[in-house]
PDB file of C-alpha atoms and ligand atoms in Angstrom:
ATOM      1  CA  MET A   1       0.000   0.000   0.000  1.00  0.00           C
ATOM      2  CA  LYS A   2       1.290   3.477  -0.831  1.00  0.00           C
ATOM      3  CA  LYS A   3       2.153   5.837   1.996  1.00  0.00           C
ATOM      4  CA  LYS A   4      -0.184   8.753   2.516  1.00  0.00           C
ATOM      5  CA  LEU A   5       0.987  12.222   1.504  1.00  0.00           C
ATOM      6  CA  ILE A   6       0.462  15.306   3.653  1.00  0.00           C
ATOM      7  CA  ALA A   7       1.272  18.538   1.844  1.00  0.00           C
ATOM      8  CA  GLY A   8       1.194  21.940   3.505  1.00  0.00           C
ATOM      9  CA  ASN A   9       0.213  24.992   1.481  1.00  0.00           C
ATOM     10  CA  TRP A  10       1.591  28.115   3.093  1.00  0.00           C
ATOM     11  CA  LYS A  11      -0.164  30.319   0.506  1.00  0.00           C
ATOM     12  CA  MET A  12       1.230  33.896   0.645  1.00  0.00           C
ATOM     13  CA  ASN A  13       2.360  33.655   4.255  1.00  0.00           C
ATOM     14  CA  GLY A  14       5.748  33.613   5.908  1.00  0.00           C
ATOM     15  CA  SER A  15       8.919  35.591   6.503  1.00  0.00           C
ATOM     16  CA  LEU A  16      12.517  34.467   6.771  1.00  0.00           C
ATOM     17  CA  ALA A  17      12.279  34.406  10.562  1.00  0.00           C
ATOM     18  CA  ALA A  18       8.822  32.796  10.755  1.00  0.00           C
ATOM     19  CA  ASN A  19       9.714  30.122   8.183  1.00  0.00           C
ATOM     20  CA  GLU A  20      12.841  29.155  10.071  1.00  0.00           C
ATOM     21  CA  ALA A  21      10.970  28.851  13.363  1.00  0.00           C
ATOM     22  CA  LEU A  22       8.159  26.821  11.761  1.00  0.00           C
ATOM     23  CA  VAL A  23      10.381  24.399   9.879  1.00  0.00           C
ATOM     24  CA  LYS A  24      12.668  23.897  12.889  1.00  0.00           C
ATOM     25  CA  ALA A  25       9.642  23.107  15.047  1.00  0.00           C
ATOM     26  CA  LEU A  26       8.388  20.638  12.429  1.00  0.00           C
ATOM     27  CA  LEU A  27      11.754  18.923  12.145  1.00  0.00           C
ATOM     28  CA  ALA A  28      12.021  18.661  15.924  1.00  0.00           C
ATOM     29  CA  GLY A  29       8.662  16.890  16.106  1.00  0.00           C
ATOM     30  CA  LEU A  30       8.836  14.810  12.966  1.00  0.00           C
ATOM     31  CA  ALA A  31      11.322  11.970  13.611  1.00  0.00           C
ATOM     32  CA  THR A  32      10.484   9.338  10.967  1.00  0.00           C
ATOM     33  CA  PRO A  33       6.974  10.032   9.687  1.00  0.00           C
ATOM     34  CA  ALA A  34       4.804   7.137   8.530  1.00  0.00           C
ATOM     35  CA  CYS A  35       3.658   9.271   5.597  1.00  0.00           C
ATOM     36  CA  GLN A  36       5.259  11.470   2.959  1.00  0.00           C
ATOM     37  CA  VAL A  37       5.441  15.149   3.901  1.00  0.00           C
ATOM     38  CA  ALA A  38       5.796  18.174   1.634  1.00  0.00           C
ATOM     39  CA  LEU A  39       5.669  21.936   2.067  1.00  0.00           C
ATOM     40  CA  CYS A  40       4.417  24.109  -0.788  1.00  0.00           C
ATOM     41  CA  VAL A  41       5.866  27.526  -0.101  1.00  0.00           C
ATOM     42  CA  PRO A  42       6.083  30.878  -1.900  1.00  0.00           C
ATOM     43  CA  SER A  43       8.759  30.578  -4.613  1.00  0.00           C
ATOM     44  CA  ILE A  44      10.905  33.285  -3.082  1.00  0.00           C
ATOM     45  CA  TYR A  45      11.452  31.081  -0.011  1.00  0.00           C
ATOM     46  CA  LEU A  46      12.443  27.899  -1.862  1.00  0.00           C
ATOM     47  CA  GLY A  47      16.178  28.589  -1.429  1.00  0.00           C
ATOM     48  CA  GLN A  48      15.699  29.060   2.308  1.00  0.00           C
ATOM     49  CA  LEU A  49      13.547  25.950   2.559  1.00  0.00           C
ATOM     50  CA  GLN A  50      16.081  23.886   0.627  1.00  0.00           C
ATOM     51  CA  THR A  51      18.704  24.644   3.289  1.00  0.00           C
ATOM     52  CA  LEU A  52      16.316  24.111   6.185  1.00  0.00           C
ATOM     53  CA  VAL A  53      14.976  20.704   5.064  1.00  0.00           C
ATOM     54  CA  ALA A  54      18.227  19.281   3.626  1.00  0.00           C
ATOM     55  CA  GLY A  55      18.600  15.641   4.666  1.00  0.00           C
ATOM     56  CA  SER A  56      15.161  15.517   6.317  1.00  0.00           C
ATOM     57  CA  ALA A  57      11.912  13.754   5.458  1.00  0.00           C
ATOM     58  CA  ILE A  58      10.303  17.008   4.290  1.00  0.00           C
ATOM     59  CA  GLU A  59      10.046  17.384   0.534  1.00  0.00           C
ATOM     60  CA  MET A  60       9.788  20.686  -1.264  1.00  0.00           C
ATOM     61  CA  GLY A  61       6.796  22.000  -3.128  1.00  0.00           C
ATOM     62  CA  ALA A  62       5.931  25.169  -5.026  1.00  0.00           C
ATOM     63  CA  GLN A  63       2.496  26.758  -5.400  1.00  0.00           C
ATOM     64  CA  ASP A  64       2.478  27.540  -9.121  1.00  0.00           C
ATOM     65  CA  LEU A  65       4.625  27.311 -12.222  1.00  0.00           C
ATOM     66  CA  SER A  66       4.604  28.719 -15.729  1.00  0.00           C
ATOM     67  CA  ALA A  67       2.950  26.849 -18.579  1.00  0.00           C
ATOM     68  CA  HIS A  68       5.899  28.004 -20.708  1.00  0.00           C
ATOM     69  CA  GLU A  69       9.371  26.560 -20.860  1.00  0.00           C
ATOM     70  CA  ALA A  70      11.381  29.832 -20.769  1.00  0.00           C
ATOM     71  CA  GLY A  71      11.513  33.301 -22.238  1.00  0.00           C
ATOM     72  CA  ALA A  72       9.617  36.579 -22.132  1.00  0.00           C
ATOM     73  CA  PHE A  73       7.112  35.784 -19.384  1.00  0.00           C
ATOM     74  CA  THR A  74       7.785  38.422 -16.750  1.00  0.00           C
ATOM     75  CA  GLY A  75       7.075  37.364 -13.216  1.00  0.00           C
ATOM     76  CA  GLU A  76       6.752  33.666 -13.964  1.00  0.00           C
ATOM     77  CA  THR A  77       8.794  30.732 -12.665  1.00  0.00           C
ATOM     78  CA  SER A  78       9.648  27.766 -14.876  1.00  0.00           C
ATOM     79  CA  ALA A  79       9.674  24.082 -14.019  1.00  0.00           C
ATOM     80  CA  ALA A  80      13.430  23.988 -14.632  1.00  0.00           C
ATOM     81  CA  MET A  81      13.974  26.808 -12.127  1.00  0.00           C
ATOM     82  CA  LEU A  82      11.915  24.974  -9.518  1.00  0.00           C
ATOM     83  CA  ARG A  83      13.872  21.757 -10.148  1.00  0.00           C
ATOM     84  CA  GLU A  84      17.128  23.629  -9.570  1.00  0.00           C
ATOM     85  CA  PHE A  85      15.947  24.319  -6.037  1.00  0.00           C
ATOM     86  CA  GLY A  86      15.054  20.695  -5.379  1.00  0.00           C
ATOM     87  CA  VAL A  87      11.303  21.050  -5.835  1.00  0.00           C
ATOM     88  CA  ARG A  88       9.473  17.708  -6.087  1.00  0.00           C
ATOM     89  CA  TYR A  89       5.831  18.901  -6.140  1.00  0.00           C
ATOM     90  CA  CYS A  90       3.968  21.889  -7.502  1.00  0.00           C
ATOM     91  CA  LEU A  91       0.349  22.866  -6.896  1.00  0.00           C
ATOM     92  CA  VAL A  92      -1.499  23.377 -10.155  1.00  0.00           C
ATOM     93  CA  GLY A  93      -4.968  24.882 -10.499  1.00  0.00           C
ATOM     94  CA  HIS A  94      -5.477  25.779  -6.854  1.00  0.00           C
ATOM     95  CA  SER A  95      -8.925  27.365  -6.592  1.00  0.00           C
ATOM     96  CA  GLU A  96      -7.362  30.682  -5.583  1.00  0.00           C
ATOM     97  CA  ARG A  97      -5.468  30.704  -8.895  1.00  0.00           C
ATOM     98  CA  ARG A  98      -8.569  29.685 -10.815  1.00  0.00           C
ATOM     99  CA  GLN A  99     -10.582  32.394  -9.063  1.00  0.00           C
ATOM    100  CA  TYR A 100      -8.190  35.350  -8.771  1.00  0.00           C
ATOM    101  CA  HIS A 101      -5.937  34.676 -11.766  1.00  0.00           C
ATOM    102  CA  PHE A 102      -8.625  33.331 -14.071  1.00  0.00           C
ATOM    103  CA  GLU A 103      -6.818  30.056 -14.712  1.00  0.00           C
ATOM    104  CA  THR A 104      -8.848  27.887 -17.064  1.00  0.00           C
ATOM    105  CA  ASP A 105      -9.003  24.106 -17.244  1.00  0.00           C
ATOM    106  CA  ALA A 106      -6.826  24.301 -20.371  1.00  0.00           C
ATOM    107  CA  LEU A 107      -4.166  26.404 -18.654  1.00  0.00           C
ATOM    108  CA  VAL A 108      -4.164  24.126 -15.622  1.00  0.00           C
ATOM    109  CA  ALA A 109      -3.706  21.125 -17.929  1.00  0.00           C
ATOM    110  CA  ALA A 110      -0.823  22.874 -19.726  1.00  0.00           C
ATOM    111  CA  LYS A 111       0.842  23.655 -16.397  1.00  0.00           C
ATOM    112  CA  ALA A 112       0.502  20.025 -15.299  1.00  0.00           C
ATOM    113  CA  GLN A 113       2.088  18.983 -18.588  1.00  0.00           C
ATOM    114  CA  ARG A 114       4.964  21.432 -18.133  1.00  0.00           C
ATOM    115  CA  ALA A 115       5.548  20.203 -14.578  1.00  0.00           C
ATOM    116  CA  LEU A 116       5.681  16.566 -15.661  1.00  0.00           C
ATOM    117  CA  ALA A 117       8.033  17.378 -18.536  1.00  0.00           C
ATOM    118  CA  GLY A 118      10.292  19.152 -16.041  1.00  0.00           C
ATOM    119  CA  GLY A 119      10.406  16.276 -13.571  1.00  0.00           C
ATOM    120  CA  ILE A 120       7.996  17.813 -11.074  1.00  0.00           C
ATOM    121  CA  THR A 121       4.884  16.096  -9.759  1.00  0.00           C
ATOM    122  CA  PRO A 122       1.883  18.378 -10.242  1.00  0.00           C
ATOM    123  CA  ILE A 123      -0.666  18.375  -7.424  1.00  0.00           C
ATOM    124  CA  VAL A 124      -3.719  19.065  -9.552  1.00  0.00           C
ATOM    125  CA  CYS A 125      -6.446  20.783  -7.529  1.00  0.00           C
ATOM    126  CA  VAL A 126     -10.097  20.322  -8.428  1.00  0.00           C
ATOM    127  CA  GLY A 127     -13.246  21.300  -6.583  1.00  0.00           C
ATOM    128  CA  GLU A 128     -16.683  22.798  -6.829  1.00  0.00           C
ATOM    129  CA  THR A 129     -18.006  26.095  -5.497  1.00  0.00           C
ATOM    130  CA  LEU A 130     -20.899  26.193  -3.061  1.00  0.00           C
ATOM    131  CA  ALA A 131     -23.268  27.290  -5.840  1.00  0.00           C
ATOM    132  CA  GLU A 132     -22.155  24.340  -7.981  1.00  0.00           C
ATOM    133  CA  ARG A 133     -22.668  21.906  -5.104  1.00  0.00           C
ATOM    134  CA  GLU A 134     -26.099  23.309  -4.362  1.00  0.00           C
ATOM    135  CA  ALA A 135     -26.989  22.994  -8.040  1.00  0.00           C
ATOM    136  CA  GLY A 136     -26.052  19.295  -7.909  1.00  0.00           C
ATOM    137  CA  LYS A 137     -23.076  19.855 -10.211  1.00  0.00           C
ATOM    138  CA  THR A 138     -20.215  18.646  -7.998  1.00  0.00           C
ATOM    139  CA  GLU A 139     -19.388  15.522 -10.009  1.00  0.00           C
ATOM    140  CA  GLU A 140     -19.753  17.276 -13.334  1.00  0.00           C
ATOM    141  CA  VAL A 141     -17.367  20.055 -12.285  1.00  0.00           C
ATOM    142  CA  VAL A 142     -14.601  17.941 -10.774  1.00  0.00           C
ATOM    143  CA  LYS A 143     -14.760  15.447 -13.653  1.00  0.00           C
ATOM    144  CA  ARG A 144     -14.509  18.260 -16.195  1.00  0.00           C
ATOM    145  CA  GLN A 145     -11.519  19.782 -14.389  1.00  0.00           C
ATOM    146  CA  LEU A 146      -9.723  16.436 -14.147  1.00  0.00           C
ATOM    147  CA  ALA A 147     -10.631  15.405 -17.711  1.00  0.00           C
ATOM    148  CA  ALA A 148      -8.745  18.405 -19.103  1.00  0.00           C
ATOM    149  CA  VAL A 149      -5.589  17.260 -17.312  1.00  0.00           C
ATOM    150  CA  ILE A 150      -6.071  13.623 -18.336  1.00  0.00           C
ATOM    151  CA  HIS A 151      -6.626  14.622 -21.954  1.00  0.00           C
ATOM    152  CA  ALA A 152      -3.446  16.725 -22.086  1.00  0.00           C
ATOM    153  CA  ASN A 153      -1.240  14.249 -20.266  1.00  0.00           C
ATOM    154  CA  GLY A 154      -2.186  10.853 -21.648  1.00  0.00           C
ATOM    155  CA  HIS A 155      -0.235   7.939 -20.233  1.00  0.00           C
ATOM    156  CA  CYS A 156       1.742  10.226 -17.865  1.00  0.00           C
ATOM    157  CA  ILE A 157      -1.420  10.678 -15.828  1.00  0.00           C
ATOM    158  CA  SER A 158      -0.350   8.073 -13.271  1.00  0.00           C
ATOM    159  CA  GLU A 159       2.491  10.459 -12.306  1.00  0.00           C
ATOM    160  CA  ILE A 160       0.221  13.213 -10.988  1.00  0.00           C
ATOM    161  CA  VAL A 161      -1.277  13.830  -7.562  1.00  0.00           C
ATOM    162  CA  VAL A 162      -4.897  14.987  -7.397  1.00  0.00           C
ATOM    163  CA  ALA A 163      -6.273  17.174  -4.621  1.00  0.00           C
ATOM    164  CA  TYR A 164     -10.020  17.407  -4.143  1.00  0.00           C
ATOM    165  CA  GLU A 165     -10.663  20.776  -2.551  1.00  0.00           C
ATOM    166  CA  PRO A 166     -14.274  21.901  -2.333  1.00  0.00           C
ATOM    167  CA  VAL A 167     -13.943  25.667  -2.748  1.00  0.00           C
ATOM    168  CA  TRP A 168     -16.532  26.303  -0.030  1.00  0.00           C
ATOM    169  CA  ALA A 169     -14.341  24.445   2.474  1.00  0.00           C
ATOM    170  CA  ILE A 170     -11.042  26.241   1.785  1.00  0.00           C
ATOM    171  CA  GLY A 171     -10.050  28.576   4.576  1.00  0.00           C
ATOM    172  CA  THR A 172     -13.638  28.745   5.840  1.00  0.00           C
ATOM    173  CA  GLY A 173     -13.494  26.292   8.715  1.00  0.00           C
ATOM    174  CA  LYS A 174     -16.216  24.271   6.935  1.00  0.00           C
ATOM    175  CA  THR A 175     -14.973  20.786   6.163  1.00  0.00           C
ATOM    176  CA  ALA A 176     -16.655  18.380   3.797  1.00  0.00           C
ATOM    177  CA  SER A 177     -18.138  15.507   5.777  1.00  0.00           C
ATOM    178  CA  THR A 178     -16.209  12.263   5.478  1.00  0.00           C
ATOM    179  CA  GLU A 179     -19.076  10.902   3.336  1.00  0.00           C
ATOM    180  CA  GLN A 180     -19.079  13.928   1.017  1.00  0.00           C
ATOM    181  CA  ALA A 181     -15.313  13.763   0.597  1.00  0.00           C
ATOM    182  CA  GLN A 182     -15.161   9.982   0.105  1.00  0.00           C
ATOM    183  CA  GLN A 183     -17.970  10.130  -2.456  1.00  0.00           C
ATOM    184  CA  VAL A 184     -16.102  12.624  -4.649  1.00  0.00           C
ATOM    185  CA  HIS A 185     -12.789  10.817  -4.172  1.00  0.00           C
ATOM    186  CA  ALA A 186     -14.397   7.602  -5.402  1.00  0.00           C
ATOM    187  CA  VAL A 187     -15.651   9.402  -8.510  1.00  0.00           C
ATOM    188  CA  LEU A 188     -12.183  10.789  -9.201  1.00  0.00           C
ATOM    189  CA  ARG A 189     -10.597   7.391  -8.578  1.00  0.00           C
ATOM    190  CA  ALA A 190     -12.930   5.753 -11.099  1.00  0.00           C
ATOM    191  CA  GLN A 191     -12.135   8.454 -13.656  1.00  0.00           C
ATOM    192  CA  LEU A 192      -8.404   7.899 -13.158  1.00  0.00           C
ATOM    193  CA  HIS A 193      -8.819   4.128 -13.446  1.00  0.00           C
ATOM    194  CA  ALA A 194     -10.601   4.561 -16.744  1.00  0.00           C
ATOM    195  CA  ALA A 195      -7.646   6.638 -17.964  1.00  0.00           C
ATOM    196  CA  SER A 196      -4.716   4.576 -16.721  1.00  0.00           C
ATOM    197  CA  GLU A 197      -4.015   1.010 -15.701  1.00  0.00           C
ATOM    198  CA  HIS A 198      -1.569   2.445 -13.136  1.00  0.00           C
ATOM    199  CA  ALA A 199      -4.125   4.675 -11.426  1.00  0.00           C
ATOM    200  CA  ASP A 200      -3.690   2.827  -8.132  1.00  0.00           C
ATOM    201  CA  ARG A 201      -0.457   4.642  -7.534  1.00  0.00           C
ATOM    202  CA  ILE A 202      -2.073   8.093  -7.780  1.00  0.00           C
ATOM    203  CA  HIS A 203      -2.561   9.923  -4.498  1.00  0.00           C
ATOM    204  CA  ILE A 204      -5.905  11.688  -4.163  1.00  0.00           C
ATOM    205  CA  LEU A 205      -5.628  14.236  -1.369  1.00  0.00           C
ATOM    206  CA  TYR A 206      -8.458  15.975   0.446  1.00  0.00           C
ATOM    207  CA  GLY A 207      -8.107  19.707   1.126  1.00  0.00           C
ATOM    208  CA  GLY A 208     -10.430  22.180   2.794  1.00  0.00           C
ATOM    209  CA  SER A 209     -10.092  23.131   6.454  1.00  0.00           C
ATOM    210  CA  MET A 210      -8.344  19.880   7.352  1.00  0.00           C
ATOM    211  CA  ASN A 211      -7.146  20.237  10.920  1.00  0.00           C
ATOM    212  CA  ALA A 212      -5.847  18.298  13.892  1.00  0.00           C
ATOM    213  CA  ALA A 213      -9.387  17.413  14.989  1.00  0.00           C
ATOM    214  CA  ASN A 214     -10.829  16.118  11.708  1.00  0.00           C
ATOM    215  CA  ALA A 215      -7.789  14.695   9.905  1.00  0.00           C
ATOM    216  CA  ALA A 216      -7.870  11.149  11.285  1.00  0.00           C
ATOM    217  CA  GLN A 217     -11.465  10.564  10.233  1.00  0.00           C
ATOM    218  CA  LEU A 218     -10.953  11.958   6.743  1.00  0.00           C
ATOM    219  CA  LEU A 219      -7.703  10.058   6.248  1.00  0.00           C
ATOM    220  CA  ALA A 220      -9.390   6.785   7.263  1.00  0.00           C
ATOM    221  CA  GLN A 221     -11.602   6.872   4.144  1.00  0.00           C
ATOM    222  CA  PRO A 222     -10.646   4.278   1.535  1.00  0.00           C
ATOM    223  CA  ASP A 223     -10.057   6.767  -1.299  1.00  0.00           C
ATOM    224  CA  ILE A 224      -8.432   9.572   0.703  1.00  0.00           C
ATOM    225  CA  ASP A 225      -4.688   9.152   0.316  1.00  0.00           C
ATOM    226  CA  GLY A 226      -3.580  12.244   2.165  1.00  0.00           C
ATOM    227  CA  GLY A 227      -4.268  15.901   2.734  1.00  0.00           C
ATOM    228  CA  LEU A 228      -3.535  19.312   1.290  1.00  0.00           C
ATOM    229  CA  VAL A 229      -3.456  21.559   4.325  1.00  0.00           C
ATOM    230  CA  GLY A 230      -3.558  25.358   4.265  1.00  0.00           C
ATOM    231  CA  GLY A 231      -4.118  27.208   7.534  1.00  0.00           C
ATOM    232  CA  ALA A 232      -3.200  24.317   9.817  1.00  0.00           C
ATOM    233  CA  SER A 233       0.170  23.869   8.072  1.00  0.00           C
ATOM    234  CA  LEU A 234       1.278  27.215   9.500  1.00  0.00           C
ATOM    235  CA  LYS A 235       1.037  25.927  13.073  1.00  0.00           C
ATOM    236  CA  ALA A 236       3.661  23.301  13.850  1.00  0.00           C
ATOM    237  CA  PRO A 237       1.689  21.393  16.535  1.00  0.00           C
ATOM    238  CA  ASP A 238      -1.410  21.173  14.294  1.00  0.00           C
ATOM    239  CA  PHE A 239       0.520  20.124  11.196  1.00  0.00           C
ATOM    240  CA  LEU A 240       2.472  17.540  13.206  1.00  0.00           C
ATOM    241  CA  SER A 241      -0.762  16.155  14.591  1.00  0.00           C
ATOM    242  CA  ILE A 242      -2.206  15.804  11.061  1.00  0.00           C
ATOM    243  CA  ILE A 243       0.986  14.051   9.953  1.00  0.00           C
ATOM    244  CA  ALA A 244       0.707  11.688  12.929  1.00  0.00           C
ATOM    245  CA  SER A 245      -2.847  10.738  11.878  1.00  0.00           C
ATOM    246  CA  ALA A 246      -1.695   9.773   8.385  1.00  0.00           C
ATOM    247  CA  ARG A 247      -0.680   6.157   8.664  1.00  0.00           C
TER     248      ARG A 247
HETATM  249  C1  PEP B 301      -5.563  25.075   0.716  1.00  0.00           C
HETATM  250  O1  PEP B 301      -5.086  26.214   0.697  1.00  0.00           O
HETATM  251  O2  PEP B 301      -5.312  24.292  -0.199  1.00  0.00           O
HETATM  252  C2  PEP B 301      -6.425  24.713   1.841  1.00  0.00           C
HETATM  253  C3  PEP B 301      -6.988  23.541   1.852  1.00  0.00           C
HETATM  254  O3  PEP B 301      -6.579  25.657   2.819  1.00  0.00           O
HETATM  255  P1  PEP B 301      -7.270  25.431   4.274  1.00  0.00           P
HETATM  256  O4  PEP B 301      -6.692  24.153   4.824  1.00  0.00           O
HETATM  257  O5  PEP B 301      -6.863  26.625   5.048  1.00  0.00           O
HETATM  258  O6  PEP B 301      -8.727  25.318   4.047  1.00  0.00           O
END
C-alpha cells in the first residue's frame, strides 16, 4: 500500500524568521513520519527551505509554475527553475489561482504537462463552489476539471497527484463531511482508473479546512490518500498532529 501524503500549502504567508521557526519546530517533532510530507511555499522562499529541510523527510513544493518553458514571461517561474531548487511537487490549479488569476481548465492542464516534462509532480487541484454543489453539479465540475488534465497528459497521468478541494471548504473552517469527501474521491478514482491502468499509484488528497481534529477521520476513508493543508500547516503542533494521523 502506498504511503499517505500530507502537503502543507503556506499560501502567501511567511517571513525568513517565521519560516525558520516553523520548519525547525516541524523537524524537531517529525522523527520518521509514517507518511510522505511536503511543504508548498512561496517561490521566493524555496532557497531558504532547501537549506532548512536538507537531509530531512520534508520534501519541497511550489504553489504555481509557468505553462511556458522559458523566455519573455515576466514574473513567472519555470519548471526547470523549480527543479534547480530541489522542488518535487507543484500545486497546479489551486482554486485561488482559478478564481483570482482566471486560470482555465486548459491552462491548468498545460501547467501540469509542463511540470511533468520538467520532472515535477503536479498536485492538480479540483473542486466545486458552493453554488455548484447546491446545483447538484459537484461531479460534473470535478470530472470536467480532471478530464482536461487527463486529456493533455495521456499515459503520464499516473504520475500526478490529485487534490479534491471543495472551494466552499477552503479557509472557511467548513470541512466536507467524510461521506461527502469519500464520495467525490471515489468518482475521481474511477475516472483515473478509466484513464490509466496504473491509477492505483495516484494519491488523491483531500483539502479544505483539514485540521488536527478532523484529519484522522478523513484520512481513514478508503479513497483519501492524504491531505492538502492550508491554515493548519502554518502551526507546527497542528501540522504535526495531522501528519501523525496519516498512517
Ligand atoms: C488550501 O489552501 O489548499 C487549503 C486547503 O486551505 P485550508 O486548509 O486553510 O482550508
